[in-house]
Amino acid sequence: MSHIDLKPEEVGVYAIGGLGEIGKNTYGIEYKDEIIIVDAGIKFPEDDLLGIDYVIPDYSYIVENIDRIKALVITHGHEDHIGGIPFLLKQANIPIYAGPLALALIRGKLEEHGLLRSAKLYEIHADSELTFKNLSVTFFRTTHSIPEPLGIVIHTPQGKIVCTGDFKFDFTPVGEPADLHRMAALGEDGVLCLLSDSTNAEIPTFTNSEQVVGQSIMKIIEGIQGRIIFASFASNIFRLQQATDAAVKTGRKIVVFGRSMEKAIVNGMELGYIKAPEGTFIEPSELKNYHASEILIMCTGSQGEPMAALSRIANGMHRQVQLQPGDTVIFSSSPIPGNTISVNRLINTIEEAGVDVIHGKVNNIHTSGHGGQQEQKLMLRLIKPKFFMPVHGEYRMQKVHAGLAQDVGIPKENIFILENGDVLALTKDSARRAGHFNAQDTYVDGNGIGDIGAAVLRDRHDLAEDGVVLAVATVDFKSKMILAGPDILSRGFIYMRESGQLIRESQRVLFNAIRIALKNKEATIQSVNGAIVNALRPFLYEKTEREPIIIPMVLTPDDGQAPLVTAKKGTGPKRRPKKHSNQKRKATPQK
């Protein structure tokens, strides 16, 4: 429920996603009848979100206020800032403004979702200006691990709101330098509120320059004799250019594997960010024409993703290339939180194949795109905001960032650590919390958006922990007889071949429970199902101290089957059958 009490003269600032978390950055600035949305990202699921592909914000507030929304402006082209756009546009087709590279990446996403024709896309640059009735938007260059990162300035009648986007201060960048003069000029002119990236608030130093990484990559590649497999984020165009430069200098041809990597190379070359002599990039079919020492393979999979190119190469599942003695795999990345285990597992698999691995943190071949504490303080000093709202970070990161703001002179009462959905109301002289709207997580599971709730996730955890038991019986309600069964089927609960005694005892318990239930003149499929669950659940817990999900399946001779699904802890949502089920009987839950 929304409880917002913005006064007509106040500017509202809030996060739909991006606070208390790394990912799904989506921020809003509104004044009267106009709203500007900054970014629309996704978050990758933690391990406990079983079967979930992506996490996106609840876009209800945007949908409810679609007539007021003037623009979605994009800071840069990373997934945690643009990945939610297809899901947002399916609910609210709002105009999108982004730099050339981000726009190319967005077009690719929208094309996959069949949304490109209807989308309203506009290209912007650091010197662009968007003007609306009450609000206007300008931009300034920052430095990040992808080309064209932009800070965003929303000009309101009460003052300027600055959103940094992701940033670091790299004084020897690979791409365009950050516009420090513009940032300082904003600060001198006066900034009402700053929303600043908190990701590396726990790192006390400056982040390494990308030039240092480029020198390390060159040095390492020059010293390798065999074939090189270079894994990195596809979006890190600067890193791909550095690897390309090293390949050209050492006389290597480059083969690209992984759909997102192929797109990144094409977009990078079209926009002039990746430069190489003609013939540097070759087709996979040409690999056999070159010696191992003449090849560098660029691929996705630096995060241990099971279906990415590097994982398939390591597991011998790739159709065009396999690991061979003398190979060296370079990870020019560091694990995203939650991916450490899968990355370590992948490195072990590669090294077990007798292949050398060079990893980012050990060899200075990766650096973060986010600034540490010194850079965050520099941003605060340059912008000199009256009010400060740390964003893009987990709570502890926001809290450290808030402390840094106090260190550089911003009063504690002018600093706001908020949650998604909290509204900050600003005037040129005041700031207050002005209520809250719903901004819960929405789960994307395959093609389903928002149809996976807490109850379904709870059932998935129960299935993972204790498994499922199907109790099947054929019953004639006219003669009050059990015609067949009851039979017990188990998946993930017990190994049936070695549990004959438990199965026989369970069948006796079920037989008696069904027989007693049938004695009732009003016996129905529902009542028999209830008797099955109520008898089997305590029995199995007494014998095993586990609580599997129990699915009763009562069949009748009239229609062949009339099942009802009942969750182990009371009634639950209908269960969607698995796409590749090996069950011979299909159960259709009744209402």
XYZ file of C-alpha atoms in Angstrom:
591
model
C 0.000 0.000 0.000
C 1.160 3.534 -0.774
C 1.216 6.113 2.004
C 2.898 9.162 0.471
C 2.283 12.689 1.723
C 4.333 14.877 -0.618
C 3.322 18.532 -0.482
C 2.853 20.359 -3.822
C 6.079 22.331 -3.510
C 8.228 19.343 -2.455
C 10.492 17.203 -4.641
C 10.151 13.458 -4.037
C 13.263 11.255 -4.234
C 13.087 7.467 -3.837
C 14.423 4.094 -4.914
C 12.192 1.472 -6.511
C 15.243 -0.828 -6.344
C 18.902 -0.455 -5.422
C 18.858 0.218 -1.667
C 20.012 -2.454 0.780
C 21.248 -4.534 -2.159
C 23.671 -4.747 -5.062
C 21.552 -4.620 -8.191
C 18.167 -3.657 -9.660
C 19.021 0.038 -9.516
C 15.846 2.007 -10.257
C 15.456 5.510 -8.817
C 12.754 8.163 -9.098
C 12.679 11.947 -8.818
C 9.293 13.640 -8.995
C 7.872 17.127 -8.781
C 4.153 17.838 -9.161
C 2.971 16.045 -12.326
C 6.403 14.962 -13.627
C 8.571 11.948 -12.773
C 12.057 11.102 -14.037
C 13.187 7.475 -13.590
C 16.935 6.802 -13.445
C 17.975 3.282 -14.569
C 16.008 0.013 -14.563
C 18.257 -2.846 -13.502
C 18.008 -6.459 -12.428
C 19.587 -8.359 -9.568
C 20.929 -11.878 -9.935
C 19.358 -14.303 -7.445
C 21.090 -15.595 -4.341
C 21.460 -19.359 -3.900
C 18.340 -19.582 -1.724
C 16.088 -18.367 -4.566
C 15.710 -21.784 -6.133
C 14.838 -21.764 -9.835
C 14.712 -17.952 -10.081
C 16.481 -16.415 -13.094
C 16.341 -12.708 -12.203
C 15.038 -10.418 -9.504
C 13.412 -7.151 -10.630
C 11.583 -4.439 -8.689
C 7.829 -4.250 -8.320
C 6.939 -1.697 -10.996
C 3.458 -0.966 -9.598
C 4.308 2.622 -8.645
C 5.549 3.339 -12.167
C 2.468 1.727 -13.732
C 0.114 3.660 -11.433
C 1.840 6.935 -12.342
C 2.622 6.273 -16.006
C 0.948 9.512 -17.157
C 3.404 11.514 -15.028
C 6.579 9.754 -16.192
C 8.530 11.848 -18.683
C 11.683 9.773 -19.158
C 13.722 6.765 -18.142
C 17.329 7.982 -18.281
C 20.175 5.444 -18.231
C 23.561 5.978 -16.556
C 25.349 3.107 -18.349
C 24.868 -0.290 -19.951
C 25.441 -2.800 -17.142
C 22.764 -5.389 -16.336
C 22.089 -3.985 -12.866
C 21.086 -0.721 -14.582
C 19.393 -1.822 -17.846
C 18.484 -5.500 -17.355
C 14.967 -4.750 -16.112
C 13.977 -2.611 -19.095
C 12.206 -5.392 -21.089
C 10.155 -6.360 -18.025
C 9.334 -2.722 -17.281
C 8.291 -1.967 -20.871
C 5.879 -4.886 -20.853
C 3.991 -3.006 -18.132
C 4.754 0.636 -18.945
C 6.056 1.767 -22.351
C 7.929 4.888 -21.220
C 10.508 6.864 -23.273
C 14.122 5.723 -22.773
C 17.180 7.974 -23.081
C 20.649 6.347 -23.116
C 24.158 6.724 -24.537
C 25.061 4.956 -27.822
C 26.531 1.778 -26.275
C 23.830 1.409 -23.633
C 21.225 1.998 -26.341
C 22.761 -0.736 -28.535
C 22.633 -3.176 -25.591
C 19.038 -2.164 -24.792
C 18.003 -2.678 -28.427
C 19.416 -6.205 -28.317
C 17.393 -6.997 -25.197
C 14.186 -5.527 -26.553
C 14.586 -7.415 -29.824
C 14.819 -10.713 -27.909
C 11.590 -9.852 -26.087
C 9.771 -8.668 -29.218
C 9.491 -5.105 -27.882
C 11.809 -3.185 -30.193
C 9.159 -1.900 -32.603
C 7.022 -0.297 -29.918
C 9.884 1.064 -27.783
C 10.582 4.821 -27.675
C 14.396 5.076 -27.689
C 16.463 8.255 -27.801
C 20.253 8.675 -27.906
C 21.926 11.059 -25.469
C 25.491 12.240 -24.779
C 27.292 14.023 -21.971
C 26.291 17.415 -23.414
C 22.607 16.532 -23.992
C 19.772 18.322 -22.208
C 16.198 17.127 -21.768
C 13.628 19.811 -20.994
C 10.134 19.285 -19.600
C 7.545 21.620 -18.055
C 8.979 21.751 -14.518
C 12.034 19.495 -14.714
C 15.098 19.280 -16.927
C 17.927 16.739 -17.107
C 21.620 17.243 -17.893
C 24.564 14.859 -17.770
C 28.281 14.652 -16.961
C 30.962 12.077 -17.808
C 32.209 9.732 -15.089
C 34.615 6.765 -15.210
C 33.478 3.146 -14.886
C 34.314 -0.269 -16.336
C 32.146 0.293 -19.409
C 32.246 3.143 -21.951
C 29.955 6.175 -21.702
C 29.083 6.166 -17.989
C 27.028 9.259 -17.160
C 26.194 11.104 -13.998
C 22.687 12.538 -14.127
C 21.503 15.942 -12.905
C 17.765 16.524 -12.460
C 17.062 20.249 -12.255
C 13.994 21.005 -10.115
C 12.493 24.295 -8.884
C 13.852 23.454 -5.421
C 17.393 22.625 -6.542
C 19.520 20.053 -8.364
C 19.376 16.313 -7.629
C 22.567 14.517 -8.725
C 22.704 10.749 -9.360
C 26.305 9.601 -9.826
C 25.551 6.210 -11.353
C 28.440 3.756 -10.903
C 31.753 5.603 -10.759
C 35.409 5.608 -9.827
C 38.075 8.282 -10.227
C 40.600 6.873 -12.681
C 43.107 9.562 -13.650
C 44.647 7.341 -16.356
C 41.522 5.746 -17.839
C 41.387 3.679 -21.018
C 38.400 5.649 -22.323
C 37.268 9.253 -21.916
C 38.306 10.911 -18.640
C 35.693 11.957 -16.093
C 34.546 15.560 -16.327
C 35.927 16.787 -12.992
C 35.390 20.421 -13.986
C 31.678 19.831 -14.565
C 31.347 18.079 -11.194
C 33.150 20.931 -9.433
C 30.983 23.508 -11.241
C 27.841 21.688 -10.068
C 29.142 21.828 -6.514
C 29.947 25.527 -6.769
C 26.518 26.274 -8.209
C 24.809 24.340 -5.402
C 23.376 20.807 -5.248
C 20.312 20.034 -3.177
C 20.774 16.245 -2.887
C 23.338 13.660 -4.005
C 22.553 9.988 -4.669
C 25.949 8.264 -4.790
C 27.272 4.747 -5.482
C 28.074 2.902 -2.221
C 29.366 -0.413 -3.638
C 32.987 -0.142 -2.473
C 32.344 1.889 0.692
C 34.184 -0.760 2.739
C 37.421 -0.428 0.714
C 39.563 2.315 2.266
C 41.814 3.065 -0.711
C 41.565 4.290 -4.294
C 40.630 1.637 -6.850
C 43.431 0.596 -9.236
C 43.543 2.341 -12.591
C 42.490 0.404 -15.687
C 45.911 1.303 -17.162
C 47.587 -0.835 -14.471
C 45.393 -3.746 -15.512
C 46.261 -3.201 -19.194
C 49.978 -3.299 -18.428
C 49.549 -6.509 -16.409
C 47.540 -8.172 -19.188
C 50.188 -7.242 -21.755
C 53.015 -8.563 -19.573
C 51.228 -11.851 -18.824
C 50.190 -12.535 -22.430
C 53.703 -11.790 -23.690
C 55.036 -14.516 -21.392
C 52.640 -17.306 -22.462
C 53.697 -19.772 -25.154
C 50.544 -21.871 -25.623
C 46.942 -21.062 -26.398
C 45.230 -18.432 -24.241
C 41.597 -18.488 -23.114
C 40.640 -15.029 -21.840
C 37.462 -14.822 -19.739
C 35.957 -11.496 -18.753
C 32.662 -9.663 -18.428
C 31.344 -9.115 -21.929
C 30.288 -5.599 -20.928
C 33.828 -4.588 -19.959
C 34.653 -3.233 -23.411
C 37.863 -1.567 -22.186
C 39.199 -4.912 -20.932
C 38.374 -6.571 -24.236
C 40.308 -3.808 -26.040
C 43.306 -4.375 -23.753
C 43.258 -8.110 -24.469
C 42.919 -7.326 -28.192
C 45.944 -4.995 -28.056
C 48.006 -7.703 -26.336
C 46.922 -10.313 -28.901
C 47.866 -8.044 -31.804
C 51.264 -7.235 -30.257
C 52.066 -10.940 -29.720
C 50.852 -12.007 -33.179
C 47.751 -13.865 -32.059
C 44.411 -14.237 -33.810
C 41.253 -13.862 -31.712
C 38.274 -16.215 -31.670
C 35.164 -15.159 -29.728
C 32.792 -17.572 -27.959
C 29.624 -16.732 -26.055
C 26.615 -14.844 -27.400
C 26.978 -11.815 -25.111
C 30.716 -11.617 -25.860
C 30.056 -11.736 -29.614
C 27.495 -8.925 -29.275
C 29.897 -6.874 -27.164
C 32.658 -7.179 -29.774
C 30.294 -6.223 -32.615
C 28.861 -3.240 -30.687
C 32.339 -2.193 -29.525
C 33.738 -2.233 -33.062
C 30.719 -0.414 -34.528
C 31.021 2.356 -31.922
C 34.807 2.593 -32.225
C 35.671 1.305 -28.747
C 37.376 -1.846 -30.016
C 40.031 -1.320 -32.658
C 42.130 -4.026 -34.311
C 43.809 -4.607 -37.702
C 41.669 -6.383 -40.266
C 41.925 -10.149 -39.895
C 42.597 -10.090 -36.140
C 39.227 -11.692 -35.360
C 38.722 -15.045 -37.071
C 35.902 -17.581 -37.263
C 35.911 -20.674 -35.000
C 36.224 -22.866 -38.119
C 39.638 -21.277 -38.781
C 41.138 -22.393 -35.459
C 42.666 -25.488 -37.063
C 44.695 -23.300 -39.419
C 46.797 -21.811 -36.621
C 49.270 -23.072 -34.054
C 48.201 -22.883 -30.393
C 50.710 -20.067 -29.778
C 48.916 -17.965 -32.408
C 45.464 -18.081 -30.774
C 43.648 -16.109 -28.081
C 40.097 -17.190 -27.275
C 37.804 -14.557 -25.747
C 34.834 -16.040 -23.952
C 32.090 -15.555 -21.416
C 31.903 -17.518 -18.177
C 34.205 -15.649 -15.806
C 31.519 -16.005 -13.105
C 31.306 -19.792 -13.365
C 27.930 -19.753 -15.123
C 27.207 -23.390 -16.019
C 26.004 -22.727 -19.568
C 28.556 -20.046 -20.472
C 31.297 -20.788 -22.998
C 34.136 -21.274 -20.487
C 32.189 -23.779 -18.375
C 31.255 -25.787 -21.474
C 34.874 -25.748 -22.645
C 36.090 -26.871 -19.195
C 33.510 -29.670 -18.985
C 34.203 -30.953 -22.511
C 30.726 -29.944 -23.724
C 31.744 -27.267 -26.225
C 31.328 -28.287 -29.857
C 34.211 -26.265 -31.269
C 36.974 -26.134 -28.666
C 38.303 -28.300 -25.831
C 40.991 -27.738 -23.221
C 44.392 -29.070 -24.248
C 47.833 -29.334 -22.597
C 49.692 -26.039 -22.715
C 46.552 -23.878 -22.499
C 46.393 -20.964 -20.083
C 43.056 -19.617 -18.841
C 43.032 -15.987 -17.695
C 40.187 -14.800 -15.449
C 40.148 -11.022 -15.875
C 37.390 -10.559 -13.313
C 36.524 -11.127 -9.685
C 33.532 -13.142 -8.473
C 30.295 -11.245 -7.980
C 28.944 -11.849 -4.438
C 27.207 -15.224 -4.494
C 29.327 -16.596 -7.354
C 32.508 -17.433 -5.419
C 31.704 -21.135 -5.042
C 30.853 -21.636 -8.730
C 33.994 -19.742 -9.825
C 36.220 -21.818 -7.529
C 34.588 -25.015 -8.785
C 35.262 -23.974 -12.389
C 38.918 -23.152 -11.624
C 39.342 -26.576 -10.005
C 37.855 -28.284 -13.084
C 40.220 -26.382 -15.392
C 43.307 -27.093 -13.303
C 42.394 -30.789 -12.990
C 42.627 -30.892 -16.808
C 46.288 -29.865 -16.510
C 45.699 -26.275 -17.631
C 47.227 -23.207 -15.970
C 44.899 -20.605 -14.475
C 45.781 -16.959 -13.907
C 43.262 -15.201 -11.701
C 42.480 -11.499 -11.424
C 43.153 -10.648 -7.789
C 46.527 -12.406 -7.678
C 47.936 -10.894 -10.854
C 46.489 -7.346 -11.074
C 44.468 -8.273 -14.155
C 41.187 -7.026 -12.756
C 40.094 -3.859 -11.031
C 36.707 -2.743 -9.837
C 34.669 -0.166 -11.680
C 33.492 1.274 -8.356
C 35.402 3.805 -6.296
C 36.691 3.146 -2.793
C 36.316 5.433 0.199
C 38.768 8.062 -1.036
C 36.886 8.379 -4.326
C 33.535 8.536 -2.572
C 34.840 11.365 -0.382
C 36.201 13.136 -3.466
C 32.776 12.947 -5.124
C 31.175 14.383 -1.973
C 33.767 17.191 -1.881
C 33.229 18.045 -5.558
C 29.412 17.978 -5.530
C 29.028 19.510 -2.029
C 25.374 18.463 -1.589
C 23.130 19.933 1.099
C 21.467 16.525 1.599
C 22.938 13.084 0.949
C 21.363 9.698 0.189
C 23.775 6.746 -0.233
C 22.450 4.306 -2.863
C 23.538 1.153 -4.733
C 24.762 -0.940 -1.828
C 23.816 -3.243 0.985
C 22.843 -1.586 4.268
C 26.313 -1.801 5.815
C 27.792 -0.131 2.697
C 25.206 2.653 2.848
C 26.030 3.138 6.534
C 29.795 3.396 5.911
C 29.138 5.816 3.050
C 26.957 7.924 5.356
C 29.872 8.038 7.809
C 32.201 9.245 5.045
C 29.728 12.036 4.266
C 29.848 13.149 7.900
C 33.664 13.067 7.751
C 33.631 15.598 4.913
C 31.269 17.941 6.711
C 27.691 16.973 5.848
C 25.565 17.161 9.025
C 24.213 13.825 10.263
C 20.629 15.121 10.158
C 21.061 15.824 6.413
C 21.994 12.216 5.592
C 19.264 9.668 4.834
C 19.764 5.896 4.722
C 16.524 4.722 3.156
C 14.929 1.483 1.984
C 13.325 0.759 -1.374
C 9.964 2.511 -1.482
C 10.810 5.157 1.144
C 10.132 8.696 -0.108
C 12.412 11.615 0.751
C 10.635 14.984 0.450
C 12.921 17.930 -0.309
C 12.693 21.688 -0.560
C 15.641 24.050 -0.853
C 15.622 24.385 2.954
C 14.228 21.089 4.269
C 14.262 17.307 3.986
C 11.916 14.796 5.582
C 10.665 11.275 5.140
C 7.316 11.445 3.383
C 5.916 7.943 3.513
C 6.421 4.696 1.646
C 5.092 2.750 -1.336
C 5.365 -0.959 -2.128
C 8.728 -1.825 -3.698
C 9.066 -5.541 -3.034
C 11.153 -7.952 -5.102
C 9.540 -9.540 -8.145
C 10.908 -12.887 -9.309
C 11.411 -13.845 -12.938
C 11.208 -17.606 -13.428
C 11.542 -18.593 -17.092
C 8.812 -16.656 -18.888
C 6.836 -16.113 -15.695
C 7.071 -12.660 -14.108
C 5.764 -12.150 -10.612
C 3.954 -15.491 -10.382
C 6.518 -16.902 -7.955
C 5.764 -15.772 -4.433
C 6.910 -16.651 -0.934
C 4.681 -19.737 -0.751
C 6.141 -21.247 -3.933
C 9.708 -20.520 -2.832
C 8.933 -22.097 0.542
C 7.665 -25.219 -1.219
C 10.848 -25.340 -3.323
C 12.938 -25.221 -0.155
C 10.797 -27.966 1.381
C 11.249 -30.085 -1.747
C 15.001 -29.499 -1.636
C 15.232 -30.394 2.052
C 12.767 -33.280 2.454
C 11.546 -34.317 -1.004
C 8.062 -35.345 -2.063
C 5.868 -38.399 -1.499
C 2.961 -39.309 -3.802
C 0.233 -41.460 -2.304
C -1.906 -43.027 -5.060
C -5.106 -45.009 -4.581
C -8.117 -45.947 -6.760
C -11.382 -45.645 -4.835
C -15.013 -46.484 -5.681
C -17.159 -44.053 -3.696
C -20.379 -45.983 -4.526
C -19.268 -49.312 -3.072
C -16.942 -47.608 -0.521
C -14.120 -49.880 -1.618
C -10.406 -49.386 -2.339
C -9.972 -50.866 -5.815
C -6.185 -50.430 -6.141
C -3.343 -49.287 -3.940
C -2.571 -47.367 -1.951
C 0.860 -47.069 -3.594
C 3.734 -44.904 -2.428
C 6.069 -43.049 -4.807
C 9.031 -41.067 -3.484
C 11.256 -38.425 -5.055
C 14.031 -36.978 -2.936
C 12.673 -38.466 0.308
C 13.781 -42.096 0.543
C 15.514 -44.569 -1.754
C 12.614 -46.918 -2.371
C 14.619 -50.068 -3.116
C 16.159 -49.954 0.346
C 13.040 -48.821 2.217
C 10.658 -51.704 1.690
C 9.660 -51.968 5.362
C 8.811 -48.250 5.621
C 6.806 -48.374 2.381
C 4.785 -51.402 3.535
C 4.042 -49.765 6.887
C 3.054 -46.533 5.111
C 0.686 -48.482 2.844
C -0.995 -50.089 5.903
C -1.416 -46.676 7.544
C -2.913 -45.266 4.341
C -5.201 -48.279 3.800
C -6.710 -47.870 7.259
C -7.006 -44.079 6.902
C -8.786 -44.351 3.520
C -11.070 -47.166 4.773
C -12.139 -45.091 7.794
C -12.691 -41.996 5.614
C -14.896 -43.979 3.214
C -17.216 -45.034 6.045
C -18.473 -41.462 6.206
C -21.646 -41.099 4.120
C -20.425 -37.693 2.921
C -17.002 -38.995 1.788
C -15.538 -37.043 -1.112
C -12.237 -36.910 -2.954
C -11.294 -33.917 -0.814
C -12.020 -35.658 2.467
C -10.097 -38.782 1.426
C -7.173 -36.644 0.346
C -7.229 -34.906 3.721
C -7.269 -38.256 5.506
C -4.240 -39.422 3.476
C -2.207 -36.325 4.369
C -3.288 -36.284 8.031
C -2.359 -39.951 8.483
C 0.864 -40.061 6.470
C 2.503 -36.817 7.654
C 2.851 -37.695 11.372
C 3.727 -41.304 10.565
C 6.604 -40.379 8.258
C 7.867 -37.752 10.700
C 7.835 -40.294 13.539
C 9.822 -42.788 11.440
C 12.272 -40.408 9.695
C 12.083 -37.007 11.466
C 11.550 -35.456 8.046
C 8.509 -33.761 6.526
C 8.262 -34.387 2.788
C 5.602 -32.640 0.759
C 2.745 -35.130 0.496
C 0.722 -35.222 -2.719
C -2.383 -37.444 -2.482
C -3.737 -38.731 -5.776
C -7.159 -40.354 -5.572
C -8.366 -41.992 -8.781
C -11.931 -43.123 -9.458
C -13.161 -45.788 -11.898
C -15.574 -43.281 -13.478
C -13.231 -40.662 -14.876
C -9.889 -42.383 -14.427
C -8.388 -39.718 -12.213
C -9.393 -36.910 -9.900
C -6.340 -35.771 -8.007
C -6.055 -32.986 -5.486
C -2.712 -31.488 -4.492
C -2.233 -30.675 -0.826
C 0.938 -29.109 0.567
C 2.511 -30.573 3.670
C 1.909 -27.493 5.846
C -1.705 -26.747 4.992
C -3.096 -25.513 1.720
C -0.741 -23.896 -0.717
C -0.602 -22.619 -4.273
C -1.208 -24.805 -7.278
C 1.916 -26.604 -8.391
C 3.179 -26.155 -11.917
C 4.373 -29.466 -13.438
C 8.064 -29.598 -14.345
C 8.811 -29.197 -18.027
C 10.757 -32.451 -18.172
C 8.861 -34.573 -15.694
C 9.542 -38.317 -15.647
C 6.252 -39.065 -13.897
C 3.974 -41.372 -15.842
C 0.803 -39.923 -14.305
C 0.026 -36.259 -14.665
C -1.645 -34.568 -11.727
C -4.009 -31.654 -12.360
C -4.743 -29.779 -9.129
C -8.385 -29.126 -8.404
C -9.709 -25.821 -7.234
